[in-house]
PDB file of C-alpha atoms and ligand atoms in Angstrom:
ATOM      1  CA  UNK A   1      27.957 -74.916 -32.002  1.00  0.00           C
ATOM      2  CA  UNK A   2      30.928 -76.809 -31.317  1.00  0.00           C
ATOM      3  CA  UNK A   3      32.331 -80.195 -32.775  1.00  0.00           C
ATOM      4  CA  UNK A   4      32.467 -81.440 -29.199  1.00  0.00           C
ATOM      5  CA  UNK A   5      34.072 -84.909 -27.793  1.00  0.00           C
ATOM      6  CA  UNK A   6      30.753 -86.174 -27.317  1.00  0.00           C
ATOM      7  CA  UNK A   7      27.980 -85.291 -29.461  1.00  0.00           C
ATOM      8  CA  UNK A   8      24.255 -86.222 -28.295  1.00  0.00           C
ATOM      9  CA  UNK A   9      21.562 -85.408 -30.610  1.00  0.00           C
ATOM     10  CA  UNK A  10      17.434 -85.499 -29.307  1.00  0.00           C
ATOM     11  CA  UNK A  11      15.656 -86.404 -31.791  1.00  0.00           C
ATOM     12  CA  UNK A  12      12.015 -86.310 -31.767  1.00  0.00           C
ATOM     13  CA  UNK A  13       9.150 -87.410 -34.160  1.00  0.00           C
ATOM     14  CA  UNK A  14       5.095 -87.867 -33.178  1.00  0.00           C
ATOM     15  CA  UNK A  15       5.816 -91.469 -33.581  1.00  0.00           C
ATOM     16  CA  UNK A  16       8.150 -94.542 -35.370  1.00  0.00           C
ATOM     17  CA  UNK A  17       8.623 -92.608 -38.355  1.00  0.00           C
ATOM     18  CA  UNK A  18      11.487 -90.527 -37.324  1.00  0.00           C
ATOM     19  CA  UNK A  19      13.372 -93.598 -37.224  1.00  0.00           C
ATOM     20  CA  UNK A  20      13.496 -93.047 -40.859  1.00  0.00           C
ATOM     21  CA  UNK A  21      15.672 -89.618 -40.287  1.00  0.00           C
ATOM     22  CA  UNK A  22      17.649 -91.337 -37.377  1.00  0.00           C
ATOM     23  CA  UNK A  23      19.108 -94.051 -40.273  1.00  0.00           C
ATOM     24  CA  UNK A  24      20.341 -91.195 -42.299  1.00  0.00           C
ATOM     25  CA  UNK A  25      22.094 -89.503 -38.525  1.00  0.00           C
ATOM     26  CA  UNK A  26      23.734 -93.198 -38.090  1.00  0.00           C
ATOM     27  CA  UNK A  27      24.765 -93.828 -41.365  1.00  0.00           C
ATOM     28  CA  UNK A  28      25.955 -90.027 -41.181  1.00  0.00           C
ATOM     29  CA  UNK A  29      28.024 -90.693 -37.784  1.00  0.00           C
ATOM     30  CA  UNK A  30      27.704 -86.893 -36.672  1.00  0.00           C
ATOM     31  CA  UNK A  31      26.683 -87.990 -33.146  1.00  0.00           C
ATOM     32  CA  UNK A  32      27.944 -90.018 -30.385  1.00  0.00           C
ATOM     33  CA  UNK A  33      24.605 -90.607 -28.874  1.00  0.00           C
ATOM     34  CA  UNK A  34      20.992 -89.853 -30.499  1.00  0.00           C
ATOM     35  CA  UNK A  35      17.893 -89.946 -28.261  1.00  0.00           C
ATOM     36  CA  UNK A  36      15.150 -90.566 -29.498  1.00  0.00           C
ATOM     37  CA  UNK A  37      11.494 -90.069 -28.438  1.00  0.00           C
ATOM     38  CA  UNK A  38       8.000 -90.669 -30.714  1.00  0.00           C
ATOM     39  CA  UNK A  39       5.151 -89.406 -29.340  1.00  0.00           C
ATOM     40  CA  UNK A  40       3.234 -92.643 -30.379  1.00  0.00           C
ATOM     41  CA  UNK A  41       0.654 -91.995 -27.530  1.00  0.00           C
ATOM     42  CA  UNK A  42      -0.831 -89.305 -30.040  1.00  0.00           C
ATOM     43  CA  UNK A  43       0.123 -90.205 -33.050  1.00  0.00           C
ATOM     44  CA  UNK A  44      -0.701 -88.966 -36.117  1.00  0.00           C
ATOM     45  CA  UNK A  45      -0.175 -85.446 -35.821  1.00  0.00           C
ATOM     46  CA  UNK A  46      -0.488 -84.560 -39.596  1.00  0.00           C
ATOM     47  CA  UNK A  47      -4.198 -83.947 -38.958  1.00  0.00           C
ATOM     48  CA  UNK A  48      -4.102 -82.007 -35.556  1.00  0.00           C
ATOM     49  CA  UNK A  49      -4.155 -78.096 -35.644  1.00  0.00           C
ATOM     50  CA  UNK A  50      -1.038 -75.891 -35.014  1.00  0.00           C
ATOM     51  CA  UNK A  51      -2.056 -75.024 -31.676  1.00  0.00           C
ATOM     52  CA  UNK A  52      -1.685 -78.475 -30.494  1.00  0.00           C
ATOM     53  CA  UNK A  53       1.301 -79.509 -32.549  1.00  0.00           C
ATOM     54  CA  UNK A  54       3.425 -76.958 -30.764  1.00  0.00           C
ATOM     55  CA  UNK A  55       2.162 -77.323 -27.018  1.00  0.00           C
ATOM     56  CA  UNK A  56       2.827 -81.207 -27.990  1.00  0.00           C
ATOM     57  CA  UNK A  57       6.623 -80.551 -29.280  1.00  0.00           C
ATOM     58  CA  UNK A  58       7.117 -78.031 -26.144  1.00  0.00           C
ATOM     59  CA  UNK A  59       6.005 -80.715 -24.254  1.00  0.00           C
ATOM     60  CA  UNK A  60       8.850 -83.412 -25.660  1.00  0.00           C
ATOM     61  CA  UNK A  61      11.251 -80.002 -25.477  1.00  0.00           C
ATOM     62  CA  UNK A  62      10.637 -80.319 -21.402  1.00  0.00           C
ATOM     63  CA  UNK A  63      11.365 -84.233 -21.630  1.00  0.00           C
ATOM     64  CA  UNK A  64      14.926 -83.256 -23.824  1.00  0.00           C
ATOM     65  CA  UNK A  65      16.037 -81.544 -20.882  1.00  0.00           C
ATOM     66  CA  UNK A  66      16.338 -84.179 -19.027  1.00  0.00           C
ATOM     67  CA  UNK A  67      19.409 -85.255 -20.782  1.00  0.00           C
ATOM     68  CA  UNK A  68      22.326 -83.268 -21.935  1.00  0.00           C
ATOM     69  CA  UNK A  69      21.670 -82.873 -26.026  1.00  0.00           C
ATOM     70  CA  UNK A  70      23.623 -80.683 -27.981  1.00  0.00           C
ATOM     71  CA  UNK A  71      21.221 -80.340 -30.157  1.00  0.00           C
ATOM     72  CA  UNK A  72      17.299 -81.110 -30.829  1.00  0.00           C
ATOM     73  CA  UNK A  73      16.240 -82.492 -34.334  1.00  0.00           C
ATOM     74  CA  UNK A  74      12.682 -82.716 -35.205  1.00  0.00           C
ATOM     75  CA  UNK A  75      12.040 -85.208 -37.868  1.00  0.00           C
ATOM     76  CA  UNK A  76       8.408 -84.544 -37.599  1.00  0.00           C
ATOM     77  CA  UNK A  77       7.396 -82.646 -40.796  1.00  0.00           C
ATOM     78  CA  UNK A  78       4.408 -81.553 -38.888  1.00  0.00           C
ATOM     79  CA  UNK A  79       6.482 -80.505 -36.179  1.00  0.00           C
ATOM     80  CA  UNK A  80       8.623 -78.890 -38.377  1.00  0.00           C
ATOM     81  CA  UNK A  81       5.741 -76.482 -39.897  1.00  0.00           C
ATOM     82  CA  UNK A  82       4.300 -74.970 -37.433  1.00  0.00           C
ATOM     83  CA  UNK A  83       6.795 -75.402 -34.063  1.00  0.00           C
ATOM     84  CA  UNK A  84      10.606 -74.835 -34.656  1.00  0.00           C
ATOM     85  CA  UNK A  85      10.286 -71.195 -33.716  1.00  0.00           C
ATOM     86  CA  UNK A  86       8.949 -72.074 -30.538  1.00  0.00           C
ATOM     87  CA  UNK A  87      10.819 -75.050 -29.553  1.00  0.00           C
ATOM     88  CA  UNK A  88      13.754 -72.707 -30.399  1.00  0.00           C
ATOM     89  CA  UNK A  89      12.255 -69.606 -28.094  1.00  0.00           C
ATOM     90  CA  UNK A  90      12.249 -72.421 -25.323  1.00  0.00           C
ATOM     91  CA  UNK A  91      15.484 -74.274 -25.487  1.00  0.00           C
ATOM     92  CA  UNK A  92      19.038 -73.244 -24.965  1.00  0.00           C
ATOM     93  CA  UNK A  93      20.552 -75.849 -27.467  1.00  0.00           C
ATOM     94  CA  UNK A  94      19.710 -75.626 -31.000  1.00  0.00           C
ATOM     95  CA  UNK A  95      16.827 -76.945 -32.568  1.00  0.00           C
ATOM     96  CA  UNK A  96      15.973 -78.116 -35.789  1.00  0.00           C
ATOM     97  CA  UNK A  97      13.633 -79.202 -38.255  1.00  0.00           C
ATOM     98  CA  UNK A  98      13.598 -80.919 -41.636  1.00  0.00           C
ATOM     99  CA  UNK A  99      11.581 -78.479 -44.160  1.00  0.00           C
ATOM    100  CA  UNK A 100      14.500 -75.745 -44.738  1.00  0.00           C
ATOM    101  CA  UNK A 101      17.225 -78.846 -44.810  1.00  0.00           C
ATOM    102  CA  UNK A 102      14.792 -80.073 -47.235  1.00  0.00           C
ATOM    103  CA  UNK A 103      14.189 -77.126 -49.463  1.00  0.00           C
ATOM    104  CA  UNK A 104      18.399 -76.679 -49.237  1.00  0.00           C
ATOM    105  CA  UNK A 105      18.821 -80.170 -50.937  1.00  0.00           C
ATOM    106  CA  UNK A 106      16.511 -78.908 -53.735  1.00  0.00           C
ATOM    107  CA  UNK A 107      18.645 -76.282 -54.339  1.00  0.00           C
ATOM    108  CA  UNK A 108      22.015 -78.288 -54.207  1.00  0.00           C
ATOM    109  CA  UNK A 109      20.227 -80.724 -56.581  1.00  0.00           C
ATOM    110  CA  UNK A 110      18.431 -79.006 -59.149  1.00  0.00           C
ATOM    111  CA  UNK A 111      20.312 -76.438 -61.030  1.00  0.00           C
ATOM    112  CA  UNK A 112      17.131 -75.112 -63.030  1.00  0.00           C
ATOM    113  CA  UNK A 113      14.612 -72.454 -60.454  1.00  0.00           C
ATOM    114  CA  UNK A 114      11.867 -73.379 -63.131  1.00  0.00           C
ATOM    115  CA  UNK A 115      12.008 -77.336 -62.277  1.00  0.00           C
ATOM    116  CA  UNK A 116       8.618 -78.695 -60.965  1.00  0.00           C
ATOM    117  CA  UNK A 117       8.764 -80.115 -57.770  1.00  0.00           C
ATOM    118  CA  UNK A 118       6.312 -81.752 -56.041  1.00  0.00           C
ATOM    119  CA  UNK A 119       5.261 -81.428 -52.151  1.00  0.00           C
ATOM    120  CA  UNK A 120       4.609 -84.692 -50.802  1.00  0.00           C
ATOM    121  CA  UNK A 121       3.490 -84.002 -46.633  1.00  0.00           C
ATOM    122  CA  UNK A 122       0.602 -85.061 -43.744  1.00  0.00           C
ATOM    123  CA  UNK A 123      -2.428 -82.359 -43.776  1.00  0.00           C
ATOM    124  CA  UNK A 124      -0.853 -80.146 -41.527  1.00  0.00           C
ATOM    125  CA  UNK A 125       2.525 -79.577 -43.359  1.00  0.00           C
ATOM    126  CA  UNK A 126       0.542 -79.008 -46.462  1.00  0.00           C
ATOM    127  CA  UNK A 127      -0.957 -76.792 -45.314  1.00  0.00           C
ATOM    128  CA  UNK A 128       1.544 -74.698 -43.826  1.00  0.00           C
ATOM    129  CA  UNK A 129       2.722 -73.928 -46.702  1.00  0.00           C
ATOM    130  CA  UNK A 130       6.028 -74.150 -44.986  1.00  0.00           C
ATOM    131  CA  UNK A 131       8.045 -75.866 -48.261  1.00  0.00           C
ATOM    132  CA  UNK A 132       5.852 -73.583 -50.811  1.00  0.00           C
ATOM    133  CA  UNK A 133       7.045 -70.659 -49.397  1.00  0.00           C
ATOM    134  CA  UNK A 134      10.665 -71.483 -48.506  1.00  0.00           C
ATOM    135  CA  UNK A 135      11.164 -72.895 -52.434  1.00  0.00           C
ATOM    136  CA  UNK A 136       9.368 -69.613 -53.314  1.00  0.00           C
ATOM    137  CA  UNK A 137      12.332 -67.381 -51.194  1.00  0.00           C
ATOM    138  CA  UNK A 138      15.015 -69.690 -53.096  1.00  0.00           C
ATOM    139  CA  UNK A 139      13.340 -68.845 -56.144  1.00  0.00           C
ATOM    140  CA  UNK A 140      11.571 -72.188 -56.982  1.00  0.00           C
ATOM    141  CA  UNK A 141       8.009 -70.887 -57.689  1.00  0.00           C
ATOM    142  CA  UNK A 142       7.137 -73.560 -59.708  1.00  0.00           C
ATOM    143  CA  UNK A 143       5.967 -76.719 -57.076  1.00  0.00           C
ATOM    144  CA  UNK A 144       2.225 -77.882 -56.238  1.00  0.00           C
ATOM    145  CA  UNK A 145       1.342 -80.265 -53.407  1.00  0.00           C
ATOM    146  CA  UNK A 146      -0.645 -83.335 -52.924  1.00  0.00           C
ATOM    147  CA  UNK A 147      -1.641 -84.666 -48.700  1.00  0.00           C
ATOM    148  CA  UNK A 148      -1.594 -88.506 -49.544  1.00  0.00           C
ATOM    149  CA  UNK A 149      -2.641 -89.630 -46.146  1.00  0.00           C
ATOM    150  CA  UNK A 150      -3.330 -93.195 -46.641  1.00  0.00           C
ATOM    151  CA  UNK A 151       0.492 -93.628 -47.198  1.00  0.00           C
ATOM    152  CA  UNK A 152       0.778 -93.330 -43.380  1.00  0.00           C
ATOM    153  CA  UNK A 153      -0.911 -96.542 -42.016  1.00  0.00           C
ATOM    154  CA  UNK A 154      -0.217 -98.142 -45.791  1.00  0.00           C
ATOM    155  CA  UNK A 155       4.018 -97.460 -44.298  1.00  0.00           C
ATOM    156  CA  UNK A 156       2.403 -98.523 -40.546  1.00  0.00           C
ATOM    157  CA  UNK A 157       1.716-101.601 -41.826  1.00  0.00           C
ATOM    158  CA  UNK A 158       4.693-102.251 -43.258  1.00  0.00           C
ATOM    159  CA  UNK A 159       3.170-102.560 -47.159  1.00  0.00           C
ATOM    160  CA  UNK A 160       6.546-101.176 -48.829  1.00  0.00           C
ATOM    161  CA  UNK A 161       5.447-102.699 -52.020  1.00  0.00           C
ATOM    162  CA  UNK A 162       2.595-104.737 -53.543  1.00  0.00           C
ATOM    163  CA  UNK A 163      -0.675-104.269 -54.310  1.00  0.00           C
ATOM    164  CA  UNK A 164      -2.538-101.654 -51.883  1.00  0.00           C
ATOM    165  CA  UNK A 165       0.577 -99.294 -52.258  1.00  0.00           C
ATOM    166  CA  UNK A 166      -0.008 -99.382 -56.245  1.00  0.00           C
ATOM    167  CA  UNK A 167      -3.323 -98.301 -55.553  1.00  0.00           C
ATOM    168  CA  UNK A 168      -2.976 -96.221 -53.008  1.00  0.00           C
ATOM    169  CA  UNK A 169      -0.658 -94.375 -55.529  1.00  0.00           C
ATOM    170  CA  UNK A 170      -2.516 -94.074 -58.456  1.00  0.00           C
ATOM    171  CA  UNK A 171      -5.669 -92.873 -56.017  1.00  0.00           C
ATOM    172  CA  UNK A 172      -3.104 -89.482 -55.254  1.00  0.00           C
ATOM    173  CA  UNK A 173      -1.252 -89.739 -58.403  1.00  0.00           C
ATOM    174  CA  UNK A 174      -3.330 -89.901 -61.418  1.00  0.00           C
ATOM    175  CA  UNK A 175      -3.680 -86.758 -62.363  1.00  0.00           C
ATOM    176  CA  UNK A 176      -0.074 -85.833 -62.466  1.00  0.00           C
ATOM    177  CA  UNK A 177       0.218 -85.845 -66.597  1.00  0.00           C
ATOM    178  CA  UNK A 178       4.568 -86.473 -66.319  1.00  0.00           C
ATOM    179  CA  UNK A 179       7.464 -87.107 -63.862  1.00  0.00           C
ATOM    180  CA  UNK A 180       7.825 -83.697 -61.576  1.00  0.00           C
ATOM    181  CA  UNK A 181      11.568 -83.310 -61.559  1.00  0.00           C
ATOM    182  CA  UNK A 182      11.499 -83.425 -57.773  1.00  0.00           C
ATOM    183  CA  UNK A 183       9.293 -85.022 -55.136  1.00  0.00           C
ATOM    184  CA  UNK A 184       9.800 -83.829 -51.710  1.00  0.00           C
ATOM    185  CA  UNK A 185       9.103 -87.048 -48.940  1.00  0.00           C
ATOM    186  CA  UNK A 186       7.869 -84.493 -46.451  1.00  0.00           C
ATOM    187  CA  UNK A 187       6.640 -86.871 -43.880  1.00  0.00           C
ATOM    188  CA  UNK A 188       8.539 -89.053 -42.109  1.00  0.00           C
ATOM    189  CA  UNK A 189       6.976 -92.212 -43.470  1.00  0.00           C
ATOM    190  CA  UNK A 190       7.623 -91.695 -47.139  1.00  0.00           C
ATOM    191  CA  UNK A 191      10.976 -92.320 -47.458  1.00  0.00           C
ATOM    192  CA  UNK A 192      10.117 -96.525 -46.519  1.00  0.00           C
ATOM    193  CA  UNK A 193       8.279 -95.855 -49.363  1.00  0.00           C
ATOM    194  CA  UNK A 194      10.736 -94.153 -52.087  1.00  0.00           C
ATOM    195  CA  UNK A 195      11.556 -97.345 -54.023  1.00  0.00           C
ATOM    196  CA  UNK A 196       7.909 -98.393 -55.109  1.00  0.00           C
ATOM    197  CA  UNK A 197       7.678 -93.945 -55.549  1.00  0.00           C
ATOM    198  CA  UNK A 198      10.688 -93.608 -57.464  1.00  0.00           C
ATOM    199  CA  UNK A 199       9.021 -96.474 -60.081  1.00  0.00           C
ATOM    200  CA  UNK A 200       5.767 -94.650 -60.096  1.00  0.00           C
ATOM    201  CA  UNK A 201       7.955 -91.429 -60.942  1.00  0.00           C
ATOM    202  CA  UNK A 202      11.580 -92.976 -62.399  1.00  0.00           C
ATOM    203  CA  UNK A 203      12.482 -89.178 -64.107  1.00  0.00           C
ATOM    204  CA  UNK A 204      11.724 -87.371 -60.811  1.00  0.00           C
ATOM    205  CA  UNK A 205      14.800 -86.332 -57.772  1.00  0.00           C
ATOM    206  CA  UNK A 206      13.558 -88.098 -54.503  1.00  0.00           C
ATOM    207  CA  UNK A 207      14.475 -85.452 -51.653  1.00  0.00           C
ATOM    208  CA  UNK A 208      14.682 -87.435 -48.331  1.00  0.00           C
ATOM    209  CA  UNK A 209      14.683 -85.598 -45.039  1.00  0.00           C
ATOM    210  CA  UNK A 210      17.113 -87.843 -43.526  1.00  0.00           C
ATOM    211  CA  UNK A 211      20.139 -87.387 -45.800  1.00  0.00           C
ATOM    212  CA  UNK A 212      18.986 -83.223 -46.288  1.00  0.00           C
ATOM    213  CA  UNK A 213      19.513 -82.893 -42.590  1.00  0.00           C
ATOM    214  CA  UNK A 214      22.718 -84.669 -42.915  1.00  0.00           C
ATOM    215  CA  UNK A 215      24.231 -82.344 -45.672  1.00  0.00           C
ATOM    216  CA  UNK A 216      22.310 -79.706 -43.167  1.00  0.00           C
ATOM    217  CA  UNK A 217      24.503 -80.047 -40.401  1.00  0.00           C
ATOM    218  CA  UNK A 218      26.984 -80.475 -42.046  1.00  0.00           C
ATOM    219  CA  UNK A 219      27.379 -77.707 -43.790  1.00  0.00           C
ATOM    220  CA  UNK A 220      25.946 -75.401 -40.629  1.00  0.00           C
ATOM    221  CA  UNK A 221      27.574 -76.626 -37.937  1.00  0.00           C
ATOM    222  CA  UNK A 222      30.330 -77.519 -39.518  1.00  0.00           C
ATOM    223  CA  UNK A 223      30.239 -80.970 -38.173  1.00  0.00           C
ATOM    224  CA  UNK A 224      32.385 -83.818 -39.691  1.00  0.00           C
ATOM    225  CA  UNK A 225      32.052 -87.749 -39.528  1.00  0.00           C
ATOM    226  CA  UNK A 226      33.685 -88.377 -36.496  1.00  0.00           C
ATOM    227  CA  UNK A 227      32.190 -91.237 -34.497  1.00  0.00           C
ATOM    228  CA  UNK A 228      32.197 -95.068 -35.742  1.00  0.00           C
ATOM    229  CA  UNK A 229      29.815 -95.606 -33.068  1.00  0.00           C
ATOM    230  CA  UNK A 230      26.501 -93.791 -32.096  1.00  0.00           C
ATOM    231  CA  UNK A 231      25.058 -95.221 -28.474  1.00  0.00           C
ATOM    232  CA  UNK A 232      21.141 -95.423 -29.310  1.00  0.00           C
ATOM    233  CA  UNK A 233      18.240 -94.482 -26.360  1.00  0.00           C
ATOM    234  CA  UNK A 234      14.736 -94.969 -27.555  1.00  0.00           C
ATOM    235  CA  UNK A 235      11.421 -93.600 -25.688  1.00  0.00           C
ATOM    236  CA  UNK A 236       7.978 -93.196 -26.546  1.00  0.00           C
ATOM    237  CA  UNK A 237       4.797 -92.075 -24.928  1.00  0.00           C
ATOM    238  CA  UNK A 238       3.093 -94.951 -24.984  1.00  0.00           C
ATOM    239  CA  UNK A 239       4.272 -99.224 -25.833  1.00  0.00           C
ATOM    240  CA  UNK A 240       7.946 -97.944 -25.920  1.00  0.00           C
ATOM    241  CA  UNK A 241       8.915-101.830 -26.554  1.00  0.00           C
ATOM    242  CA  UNK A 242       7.004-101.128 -29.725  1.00  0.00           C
ATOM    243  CA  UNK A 243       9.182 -98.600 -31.135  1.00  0.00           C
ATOM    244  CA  UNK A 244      12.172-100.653 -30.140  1.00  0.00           C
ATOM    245  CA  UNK A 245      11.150-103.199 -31.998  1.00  0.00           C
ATOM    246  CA  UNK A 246      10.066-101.395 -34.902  1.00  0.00           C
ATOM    247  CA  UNK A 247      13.966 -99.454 -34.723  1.00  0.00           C
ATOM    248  CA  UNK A 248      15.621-102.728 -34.409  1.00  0.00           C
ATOM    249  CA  UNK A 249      13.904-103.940 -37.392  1.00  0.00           C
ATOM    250  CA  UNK A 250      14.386-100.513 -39.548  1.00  0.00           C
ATOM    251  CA  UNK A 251      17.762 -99.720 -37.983  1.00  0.00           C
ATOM    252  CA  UNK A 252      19.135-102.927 -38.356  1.00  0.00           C
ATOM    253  CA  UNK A 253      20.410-102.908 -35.028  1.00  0.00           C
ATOM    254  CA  UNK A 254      21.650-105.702 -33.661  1.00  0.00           C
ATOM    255  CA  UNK A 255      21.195-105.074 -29.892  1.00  0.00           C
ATOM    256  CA  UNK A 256      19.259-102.266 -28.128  1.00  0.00           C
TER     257      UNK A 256
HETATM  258  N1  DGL B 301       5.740 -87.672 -38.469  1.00  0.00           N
HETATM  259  C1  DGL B 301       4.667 -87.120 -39.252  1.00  0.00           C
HETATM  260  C2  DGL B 301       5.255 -86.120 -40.252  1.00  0.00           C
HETATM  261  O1  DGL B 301       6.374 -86.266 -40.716  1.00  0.00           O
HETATM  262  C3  DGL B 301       3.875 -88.198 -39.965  1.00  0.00           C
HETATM  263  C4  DGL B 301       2.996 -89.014 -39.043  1.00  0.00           C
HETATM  264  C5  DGL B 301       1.997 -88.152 -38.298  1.00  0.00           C
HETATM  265  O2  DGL B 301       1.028 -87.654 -38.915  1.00  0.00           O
HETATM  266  O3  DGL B 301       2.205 -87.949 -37.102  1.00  0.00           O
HETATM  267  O4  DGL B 301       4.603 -85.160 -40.568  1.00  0.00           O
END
């Protein structure tokens, strides 16, 4: 793919949490235009099966081609274990996820293969095994995982610090004797939660999907800041004034 004059990016996620990934994008000012869908109609889908997780994401594929995207980013961990090589079969732009941008920043940050790294992600990514077994190929053989999915509606309901997060934490996290030198935020909604994470764990590397798919495209697509401005569409499946809301608030935007 082309650095093009205009650059439109789909991006797609099962609900708001995407948004998280689509900071990183306008911070990252690849894209001239990011659209954005959440499937918040049937969200979560870190605790439906693989079956339905890809007719689901070839279902937002068909809604993508509606508009002209260069390329299709799924911000969805979920999606992103169990449906790229579909979405991929189906489309005739590039798709992709955020596990193997994810895995790549593990291996631009950590020098040592025998670091411990630890696999935050939804049910369904978990157990995939998608990030096990891509660390594994890069050599990283050395990473367990833990499926904390109270952190979801904890993030939905906007408890980024405080008291139920602490315990939420120490419910998943006692039995982790010292700091992994990585944690992996492989779910969309952890990353609104890496401060109050990054004090629980203050020695550990915090790998966000956002910025990985940055350096991702980057380095793939050879793709270079280029736009100061990045025209925003939002959709959803269901309350779409919702998830404008919510983006407005996250984004900092100060007119959708
Ligand atoms: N977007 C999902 C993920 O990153 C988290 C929310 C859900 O379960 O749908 O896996």
């Amino acid at each position: 793919m082309k650095p093009l004059h205009n650059m439109r990016a789909g991006v797609f996620d099962s609900g708001v949490g995407g948004l998280s990934v689509v900071k990183s994008l306008l911070e990252s000012g690849l894209f001239s235009e990011i659209i954005y869908f959440g499937d918040t109609a049937r969200v979560p889908y870190g605790v439906k099966d693989k079956n339905t997780i890809i007719r689901y994401s070839l279902e937002a594929l068909e809604f993508f081609k509606n508009f002209d995207i260069d390329i299709m980013i799924a911000a969805c961990n979920s999606v992103s274990a169990y449906a790229i090589d579909e979405l991929q079969k189906n489309s005739n732009f590039p798709v992709t996820g955020v596990i193997h941008p994810g895995v790549l920043a593990v291996k631009n940050k950590l020098q040592d293969t025998n670091s411990s790294i630890l696999i935050l992600g939804t049910k369904a990514t978990i157990k995939s095994q998608k990030y096990k077994f891509f660390l594994e190929e890069n050599g990283f053989l050395n990473s367990f995982s833990i499926a904390p999915s109270l952190f979801v509606p904890v993030v939905e309901e906007g408890l980024f610090s405080g008291e139920v997060l602490q315990s939420v934490m120490k419910h998943y996290f006692k039995d982790i004797k010292s700091d992994p030198d990585a944690i992996i935020l492989g779910c969309t909604h952890f990353p609104l939660i890496s401060d109050a994470i990054g004090k629980y764990f203050p020695n550990s590397t915090l790998i966000h999907s956002g910025d990985a798919v940055v350096e991702y495209l980057q380095n793939e697509y050879n793709l270079d800041k280029k736009f100061d401005k990045t025209d925003m569409k939002f959709f959803a499946s269901e309350n779409p004034d919702g998830l404008k809301r919510v983006a407005y608030e996250w984004l900092n935007l100060e007119k959708i």
